[in-house]
Amino acid sequence: MSIRHIALVPMVVDAYLNVDPNLTVPTNPNDRAYLAPITTPNLTGLRLDNSLIQQDIFDDIRNAPYECSADRYRKTPSRQGIYIHWSLPRAYRVGVTGSDSAQDDLPLKLRQGGYPDYTLQQSLMDRLPLFRTVPARWIVARTIRPTLLGPIMVANATSGRVSYGASVVRNMFVVESDCIRNIKDIPATEDVEVTASPYIDPSLPANQQGQTYLGRCSLWEKWPGDHYPINNLTKITVNQIANPYFADYQPQNAGVFSFFDDLTLPQGGTFGSDYKFVSGSISYTVMGYHDFEFNDPLYLDVSINQTPAEKLAACQMEVSSTGLTADDQTWLQTPLTPNNQFQNMRALCHGSFYNVLWNFPPAGSPVPSTFKFPADDLQQSFAKSQPLSVGTNPIDALFAWLRSTNSSNGLPTDDMRRYLTKIQTLVLDLNDDIDSQLQAEDLLATNNFIPSPQGVYWHFKDTDPDNKSNTLTPTPDQATALKSMNDNQRVVNALQRQQARLRAELFSTWFTYVADRNTGTPADQHSRVGLLSQKVTSLRTQLDANDDGKGGGAINTYQAAVKSAQGLLPGNTGVVAGTEPNFYMQRDPTLFIAGLSSKWPTNFNDKLQIRLQDQASSYVNGSGKTQPMPNVPTASLLAAKIPDMFVSSMTNLLGEAEIEYLGIPNEHATVAPEYFNAGDRFTGQNGWFPLFIEWEAEYYHIPFDLWSFAPQGPQARIGYGLQASADPANVNIQSDYRVLSGRCPVLPQASAMLEATLKQVFARASPDVLSQSLTPEEREQLLATARSLDFSSTPLSGFTDQLVTRMQGTHTTPSYSDDSGPWGTLKLNIRDDAKTFGAEIGMTPDDFALIGDQNTFTPFASLVDIPSDTGQHNPFKPCMHGQFRFTKLNIIDKFGQVVRGLGTMSDPAHSIGPTITPLLPCLGASYSVEETAQGWPKIVLPRSDQLCPFVQLPPSINQNARVNANFVVQDGTSWRAVDEWENPVRGWLVVNFANVSIQIFTPGGDFVREFSAVNGVPIVRPFAGDDSLMNTLDPVLASLVKQFMYSGYLAGLFCTLLVTMQAVQANPTSYAESMLSVLGRPLALTTFGVSIELADPPMQSQSTVSTSQPIEDLLSYKFGMKIGDKDNVFDGLYGYFNVDSAGSADYSSFYSYHPPDALDKPLANDPCKPIPTDLTIPPFYADPTAGPAGYAQQQHQALRIFAGLVDPFTPTHVYSAVLPINQLTLPPWTIAAGVSRIAAFFKLGPVLVPADVPPFDPAKVVARDYRLDDKTAPASTGTIAMPSVAVADWAWLQPYLTAGPGPTGDETGTQYNALDVSAVGQKPNWGQGAPYTAVDGFLQMKTPFTAPDASGSEL
């Protein structure tokens, strides 16, 4: 098929120069990094033999024995040369699974995005990650030129240097990434460790792995070309051998994504094949293409009506708009159809690295002083200053380093520190006030946890984008239908979580059996088979009960119930799918290293700018005519071996590389390559691209009962710390330790996250306030600085997993996906030996198919040694609470260079014996270590020098959990969360400053009564208390109001509420501008419940080494809980009452952060007490197999219920320290329905009015149960002129002394009539209407206070 365009996809090319190990080097081994020997995966670890099987076949790079010589060079002469590596574009690194989308058109989405489309195996797509196929052919063009110091020089092992005698030398090499070769077919003269990569051949049994290699490097002249069929080819993806660093770690992707140039002269010249180039300026251009069009992600499928621009966008790419012709622009926007198939597109990846100054000195000569090793700079920094910190997240770790460092320690300049300090201030708050900093720290604290997205939760469709009004009050049928939908959906969500866990347990059971199969006595083995067989049967039964794979099972039943309930919604009632609240787990500790700059392109995560062929450069000669560059491979040379469609583009790219190197003026050039002049030239420094960090640590477990949940640090933030009396340096704690280790990537997220945080701060801040702090120019400079800061951060991946006795790594699995068949087909193959061993414990092929992708973690089984006494200390830790110290920290770059953070150094040649240099990291606020009374760090292993190498880890749950915080309502004998259309407000209390009273309103804002708090004596106005009135109120509100009748109760409550108001954030502008804000402040009486819920049942130990049971049961933990915050003005809790399990509130104790002062004279019946500091809540797990009703009941029973008074405008925070802060926030529509309807009401008088009041009308007496609203307002007996706000509609309640007795409890003979209020004139009315009358009474708004704005609309 003809191709309209070749898309030129840029990539980064790096080079590492490896020279003779006999050269003299700096004398101090502490000052230099070293080059690790090439290590291959231990493929014997894939064998199903308990003496060989491993949980990760990629061994760590050890410090010894390689440090003994402290030599950065690979000693074998054949490995001296230049290592070239190319970084694949991001499109090839992004994988998807079917579970990433619930869309029915997933196969179409995959084809649109250039992924393999396995349409016949939809069920497999749901479980297996898919990646785009990478180019299989790479053409490496090398050009050698003289340097400024002399000509091209060559030499062999015995002769001196001689001139090669040519001004330029050009050679091409071919890397076949998809070539599979058996070790017996590889020539003995080939150094396979630098020309090919070990390959896990899924078609071979595990005991035959280790004999197959992937990739082949050939001279152009010896390569037969793509026109000739080649056997033993495979599709290549970045996860081909399940190594996360396969695409980037050059020692393990040789001959696939890298090329080793030993600089041997090609045969057939003047010099023999034993000669090598030893001096010259060398440039490389790498070009890669897909040998098969259907493997090319940019190849357009004519059946899906997709434009080239859409295809590129789906692959995270876009064409640069510069220099596009009109025809190109039209082509980009035109869908490919069978009628224009010749308009298709193919990808051609390319990159260059220029002017490598290769100078291979004679033996014994020093390395030129101009040749720098950036890795050495970082190694020296560690030797002198240890520029690292540990925090709960990247921002916390960054701030820890700032707080603990007095200078930049030679890292770029001190300006960096000043910028970071300013950034810290901005991140916390632009206004720099303590309250805003506390709010910002609460926000940042949410970054300490990793969310686990949950399933669907259904809502009525909201037509009000601001949700300021309850747009839908459902009918009983609608409410019942939606409740049924969500009750069933919650169970579906939980069962789907359960399925994933059960599938993972099935794999763990199989792996445990394989790892332990031949251990112990025959009786032990027989017992093990029986136990594991029972477990397999139980797991299969549960899996089938949830989903039998044939349309049956609980999941399908409840999903059908969801659809059925949705079908019962009458009319056009719309529902939308939201998400159920996330579960969370504490992040692994984050490591921050200053001076470790990420070498990933700063725009790596952005859309990649590609070019079309016409946008590439070509040579313009002196006559102004475009022609190929002289002395570059001609089109005919390329056409002989590569597909015709790529010949012209490759010729242009080679010419472009010549132009860029020589700097020839080029009038025809339109768009430079993406990475042109961006690290594509040798600058006198060797390659350095930090790729991952290997760490090892000793973790010491400190018992939970030695921790206290209390304010911590200078700002007294709630959290866990060691008790003052706790001594971690005791023998029992010192003996309960674990050795943990892991490997974590160096990614560009640290500076990117910092930049994103700054942008959020800029967007959130008031423009006026922001401008006062930073000008627009300063903001841009600050963002640019954040992007370029020389640091990296990464989590210590696997830390938590190993505490729950499971491991991450590349390991054997019982099945593998096979796409070697016809294009578009995929099948899941089960290994024969896996089936054999699985059958011994009752596993069937269907069981292996169920496992799918749930094989990420392997159990410890008997493979992991436990250093502590396993009879006394179980290695399984359901919660983390302890201290750890690093015992190894190695930073490894893509070429295998190693920077040691610490370790045992030895160099016999320089009389340097073994020495241990501990790591002393700066610590984030949550990880800080307390001090003893003598000022020594309180650590497990105290040091005589008082240094602190330990990081303290406060308690956290080692599995997914969440804090539930919901407004609740009593439903029968139990409590449940309110539905979205239900009002959680049980009543409103307005603290009336003017009258020193509390006014009661219904949830809808209707006035009930006012209770005076003067002198602690309850005075009910305008009427005395009436028990019959309470029968019409919400039971919670009625029960509270009854307490007001006790002497001293209301006075004490009023004083506490008044003090709390002074500490809570001012109300929003909409409220502060109203009359109500002058007269009083509304508080919502609510009932709410909190709990800690586990996403899955408590995890169990997966180690078979330990003979002891876990000391700590997760369900027996009781975690501290704090509701509200005294020191945070952004918290809205005024106080709460406890509610017992029977649903009765204890109104005798109102717990508040502002109780009466101890020096104050106590009031009788004062309910106010300090909020208890010992509030604890145990976690729980709700079993979804109990069905919708049972599942909901378990969640409801776990709630700890409170009745609280809260500020309606400010959220109430729920703190646990082990999980993210949760908030209780009243829906805006409940405030609109309540506060906005509350009318101002206050006692007034004596007031002089110009006329007497109308006579008392017994027929219009105001009843005690009146409601002052439009429907039930009492009839007026007349009008009274009264000073009032004209924009409000007022009523005056006038008391009369009547002949008969008044209502029970009132003054004898006192009754009321309602009068309309007219405004008093603005001018003096001398003498008219005299005599004036003095009146006492009550002034009340008939309707809520509103005021017209400039446009006449109501506010």
mmCIF file of N, CA and C in Angstrom, residues 1205-1249:
data_model
loop_
_atom_site.group_PDB
_atom_site.id
_atom_site.type_symbol
_atom_site.label_atom_id
_atom_site.label_comp_id
_atom_site.label_asym_id
_atom_site.label_seq_id
_atom_site.Cartn_x
_atom_site.Cartn_y
_atom_site.Cartn_z
ATOM 1 N N LEU A 1205 -23.374 20.472 66.952
ATOM 2 C CA LEU A 1205 -23.680 21.813 66.478
ATOM 3 C C LEU A 1205 -22.531 22.259 65.600
ATOM 4 N N VAL A 1206 -22.842 22.595 64.342
ATOM 5 C CA VAL A 1206 -21.789 22.920 63.387
ATOM 6 C C VAL A 1206 -22.122 24.225 62.673
ATOM 7 N N ASP A 1207 -21.082 24.885 62.228
ATOM 8 C CA ASP A 1207 -21.245 26.075 61.403
ATOM 9 C C ASP A 1207 -21.685 25.629 60.011
ATOM 10 N N PRO A 1208 -22.782 26.150 59.492
ATOM 11 C CA PRO A 1208 -23.272 25.666 58.191
ATOM 12 C C PRO A 1208 -22.368 26.054 57.025
ATOM 13 N N PHE A 1209 -21.522 27.067 57.221
ATOM 14 C CA PHE A 1209 -20.699 27.549 56.110
ATOM 15 C C PHE A 1209 -19.293 26.963 56.116
ATOM 16 N N THR A 1210 -18.916 26.267 57.173
ATOM 17 C CA THR A 1210 -17.545 25.788 57.325
ATOM 18 C C THR A 1210 -17.558 24.290 57.563
ATOM 19 N N PRO A 1211 -16.766 23.516 56.848
ATOM 20 C CA PRO A 1211 -16.778 22.062 57.033
ATOM 21 C C PRO A 1211 -16.220 21.658 58.386
ATOM 22 N N THR A 1212 -16.706 20.540 58.875
ATOM 23 C CA THR A 1212 -16.174 19.921 60.082
ATOM 24 C C THR A 1212 -15.206 18.827 59.663
ATOM 25 N N HIS A 1213 -13.994 18.855 60.224
ATOM 26 C CA HIS A 1213 -12.950 17.922 59.821
ATOM 27 C C HIS A 1213 -12.878 16.733 60.774
ATOM 28 N N VAL A 1214 -12.598 15.578 60.202
ATOM 29 C CA VAL A 1214 -12.428 14.354 60.972
ATOM 30 C C VAL A 1214 -10.998 13.872 60.744
ATOM 31 N N TYR A 1215 -10.207 13.874 61.816
ATOM 32 C CA TYR A 1215 -8.788 13.524 61.733
ATOM 33 C C TYR A 1215 -8.566 12.137 62.340
ATOM 34 N N SER A 1216 -7.717 11.363 61.650
ATOM 35 C CA SER A 1216 -7.339 10.064 62.203
ATOM 36 C C SER A 1216 -5.833 9.848 62.193
ATOM 37 N N ALA A 1217 -5.087 10.634 61.428
ATOM 38 C CA ALA A 1217 -3.633 10.527 61.254
ATOM 39 C C ALA A 1217 -3.232 9.305 60.431
ATOM 40 N N VAL A 1218 -4.031 8.236 60.429
ATOM 41 C CA VAL A 1218 -3.682 7.050 59.651
ATOM 42 C C VAL A 1218 -4.327 7.070 58.275
ATOM 43 N N LEU A 1219 -5.228 8.039 58.030
ATOM 44 C CA LEU A 1219 -5.927 8.151 56.757
ATOM 45 C C LEU A 1219 -6.141 9.624 56.443
ATOM 46 N N PRO A 1220 -6.475 9.958 55.204
ATOM 47 C CA PRO A 1220 -6.682 11.372 54.869
ATOM 48 C C PRO A 1220 -7.796 11.992 55.704
ATOM 49 N N ILE A 1221 -7.685 13.286 55.897
ATOM 50 C CA ILE A 1221 -8.712 14.034 56.607
ATOM 51 C C ILE A 1221 -10.012 13.966 55.815
ATOM 52 N N ASN A 1222 -11.102 13.686 56.503
ATOM 53 C CA ASN A 1222 -12.409 13.700 55.858
ATOM 54 C C ASN A 1222 -13.173 14.934 56.343
ATOM 55 N N GLN A 1223 -14.185 15.311 55.607
ATOM 56 C CA GLN A 1223 -14.940 16.515 55.939
ATOM 57 C C GLN A 1223 -16.432 16.230 55.931
ATOM 58 N N LEU A 1224 -17.097 16.870 56.843
ATOM 59 C CA LEU A 1224 -18.564 16.894 56.862
ATOM 60 C C LEU A 1224 -18.990 18.282 56.425
ATOM 61 N N THR A 1225 -19.629 18.368 55.282
ATOM 62 C CA THR A 1225 -20.035 19.655 54.733
ATOM 63 C C THR A 1225 -21.516 19.607 54.394
ATOM 64 N N LEU A 1226 -22.255 20.565 54.910
ATOM 65 C CA LEU A 1226 -23.673 20.620 54.583
ATOM 66 C C LEU A 1226 -23.855 20.961 53.112
ATOM 67 N N PRO A 1227 -24.745 20.263 52.415
ATOM 68 C CA PRO A 1227 -25.003 20.615 51.015
ATOM 69 C C PRO A 1227 -25.504 22.052 50.914
ATOM 70 N N PRO A 1228 -25.078 22.779 49.897
ATOM 71 C CA PRO A 1228 -25.505 24.182 49.775
ATOM 72 C C PRO A 1228 -27.012 24.363 49.774
ATOM 73 N N TRP A 1229 -27.743 23.392 49.222
ATOM 74 C CA TRP A 1229 -29.192 23.583 49.154
ATOM 75 C C TRP A 1229 -29.846 23.538 50.535
ATOM 76 N N THR A 1230 -29.228 22.822 51.479
ATOM 77 C CA THR A 1230 -29.800 22.800 52.822
ATOM 78 C C THR A 1230 -29.635 24.153 53.498
ATOM 79 N N ILE A 1231 -28.532 24.844 53.206
ATOM 80 C CA ILE A 1231 -28.334 26.186 53.759
ATOM 81 C C ILE A 1231 -29.325 27.143 53.133
ATOM 82 N N ALA A 1232 -29.493 26.996 51.803
ATOM 83 C CA ALA A 1232 -30.448 27.867 51.119
ATOM 84 C C ALA A 1232 -31.863 27.645 51.637
ATOM 85 N N ALA A 1233 -32.166 26.399 51.956
ATOM 86 C CA ALA A 1233 -33.513 26.083 52.427
ATOM 87 C C ALA A 1233 -33.721 26.462 53.882
ATOM 88 N N GLY A 1234 -32.641 26.662 54.633
ATOM 89 C CA GLY A 1234 -32.771 26.952 56.043
ATOM 90 C C GLY A 1234 -32.336 28.351 56.406
ATOM 91 N N VAL A 1235 -31.034 28.652 56.310
ATOM 92 C CA VAL A 1235 -30.506 29.944 56.735
ATOM 93 C C VAL A 1235 -31.150 31.084 55.973
ATOM 94 N N SER A 1236 -31.331 30.902 54.677
ATOM 95 C CA SER A 1236 -31.887 32.002 53.893
ATOM 96 C C SER A 1236 -33.337 32.301 54.256
ATOM 97 N N ARG A 1237 -33.997 31.369 54.946
ATOM 98 C CA ARG A 1237 -35.391 31.585 55.335
ATOM 99 C C ARG A 1237 -35.526 32.015 56.791
ATOM 100 N N ILE A 1238 -34.411 32.037 57.511
ATOM 101 C CA ILE A 1238 -34.486 32.443 58.905
ATOM 102 C C ILE A 1238 -34.706 33.948 58.980
ATOM 103 N N ALA A 1239 -35.731 34.368 59.686
ATOM 104 C CA ALA A 1239 -36.064 35.785 59.809
ATOM 105 C C ALA A 1239 -35.518 36.321 61.126
ATOM 106 N N ALA A 1240 -35.041 37.576 61.088
ATOM 107 C CA ALA A 1240 -34.514 38.198 62.293
ATOM 108 C C ALA A 1240 -35.638 38.424 63.300
ATOM 109 N N PHE A 1241 -35.354 38.156 64.574
ATOM 110 C CA PHE A 1241 -36.363 38.252 65.626
ATOM 111 C C PHE A 1241 -35.669 38.749 66.884
ATOM 112 N N PHE A 1242 -36.171 39.841 67.442
ATOM 113 C CA PHE A 1242 -35.530 40.344 68.651
ATOM 114 C C PHE A 1242 -36.513 41.197 69.440
ATOM 115 N N LYS A 1243 -36.226 41.292 70.754
ATOM 116 C CA LYS A 1243 -37.027 42.098 71.658
ATOM 117 C C LYS A 1243 -36.646 43.562 71.456
ATOM 118 N N LEU A 1244 -37.652 44.442 71.496
ATOM 119 C CA LEU A 1244 -37.405 45.868 71.279
ATOM 120 C C LEU A 1244 -38.263 46.672 72.248
ATOM 121 N N GLY A 1245 -37.654 47.681 72.812
ATOM 122 C CA GLY A 1245 -38.436 48.568 73.683
ATOM 123 C C GLY A 1245 -37.676 48.964 74.936
ATOM 124 N N PRO A 1246 -38.213 49.979 75.614
ATOM 125 C CA PRO A 1246 -39.403 50.749 75.177
ATOM 126 C C PRO A 1246 -39.090 51.652 73.993
ATOM 127 N N VAL A 1247 -40.079 51.745 73.084
ATOM 128 C CA VAL A 1247 -39.961 52.559 71.877
ATOM 129 C C VAL A 1247 -41.122 53.548 71.863
ATOM 130 N N LEU A 1248 -40.826 54.817 71.560
ATOM 131 C CA LEU A 1248 -41.880 55.825 71.430
ATOM 132 C C LEU A 1248 -42.468 55.767 70.033
ATOM 133 N N VAL A 1249 -43.776 55.609 69.969
ATOM 134 C CA VAL A 1249 -44.458 55.586 68.680
ATOM 135 C C VAL A 1249 -45.457 56.730 68.677
#
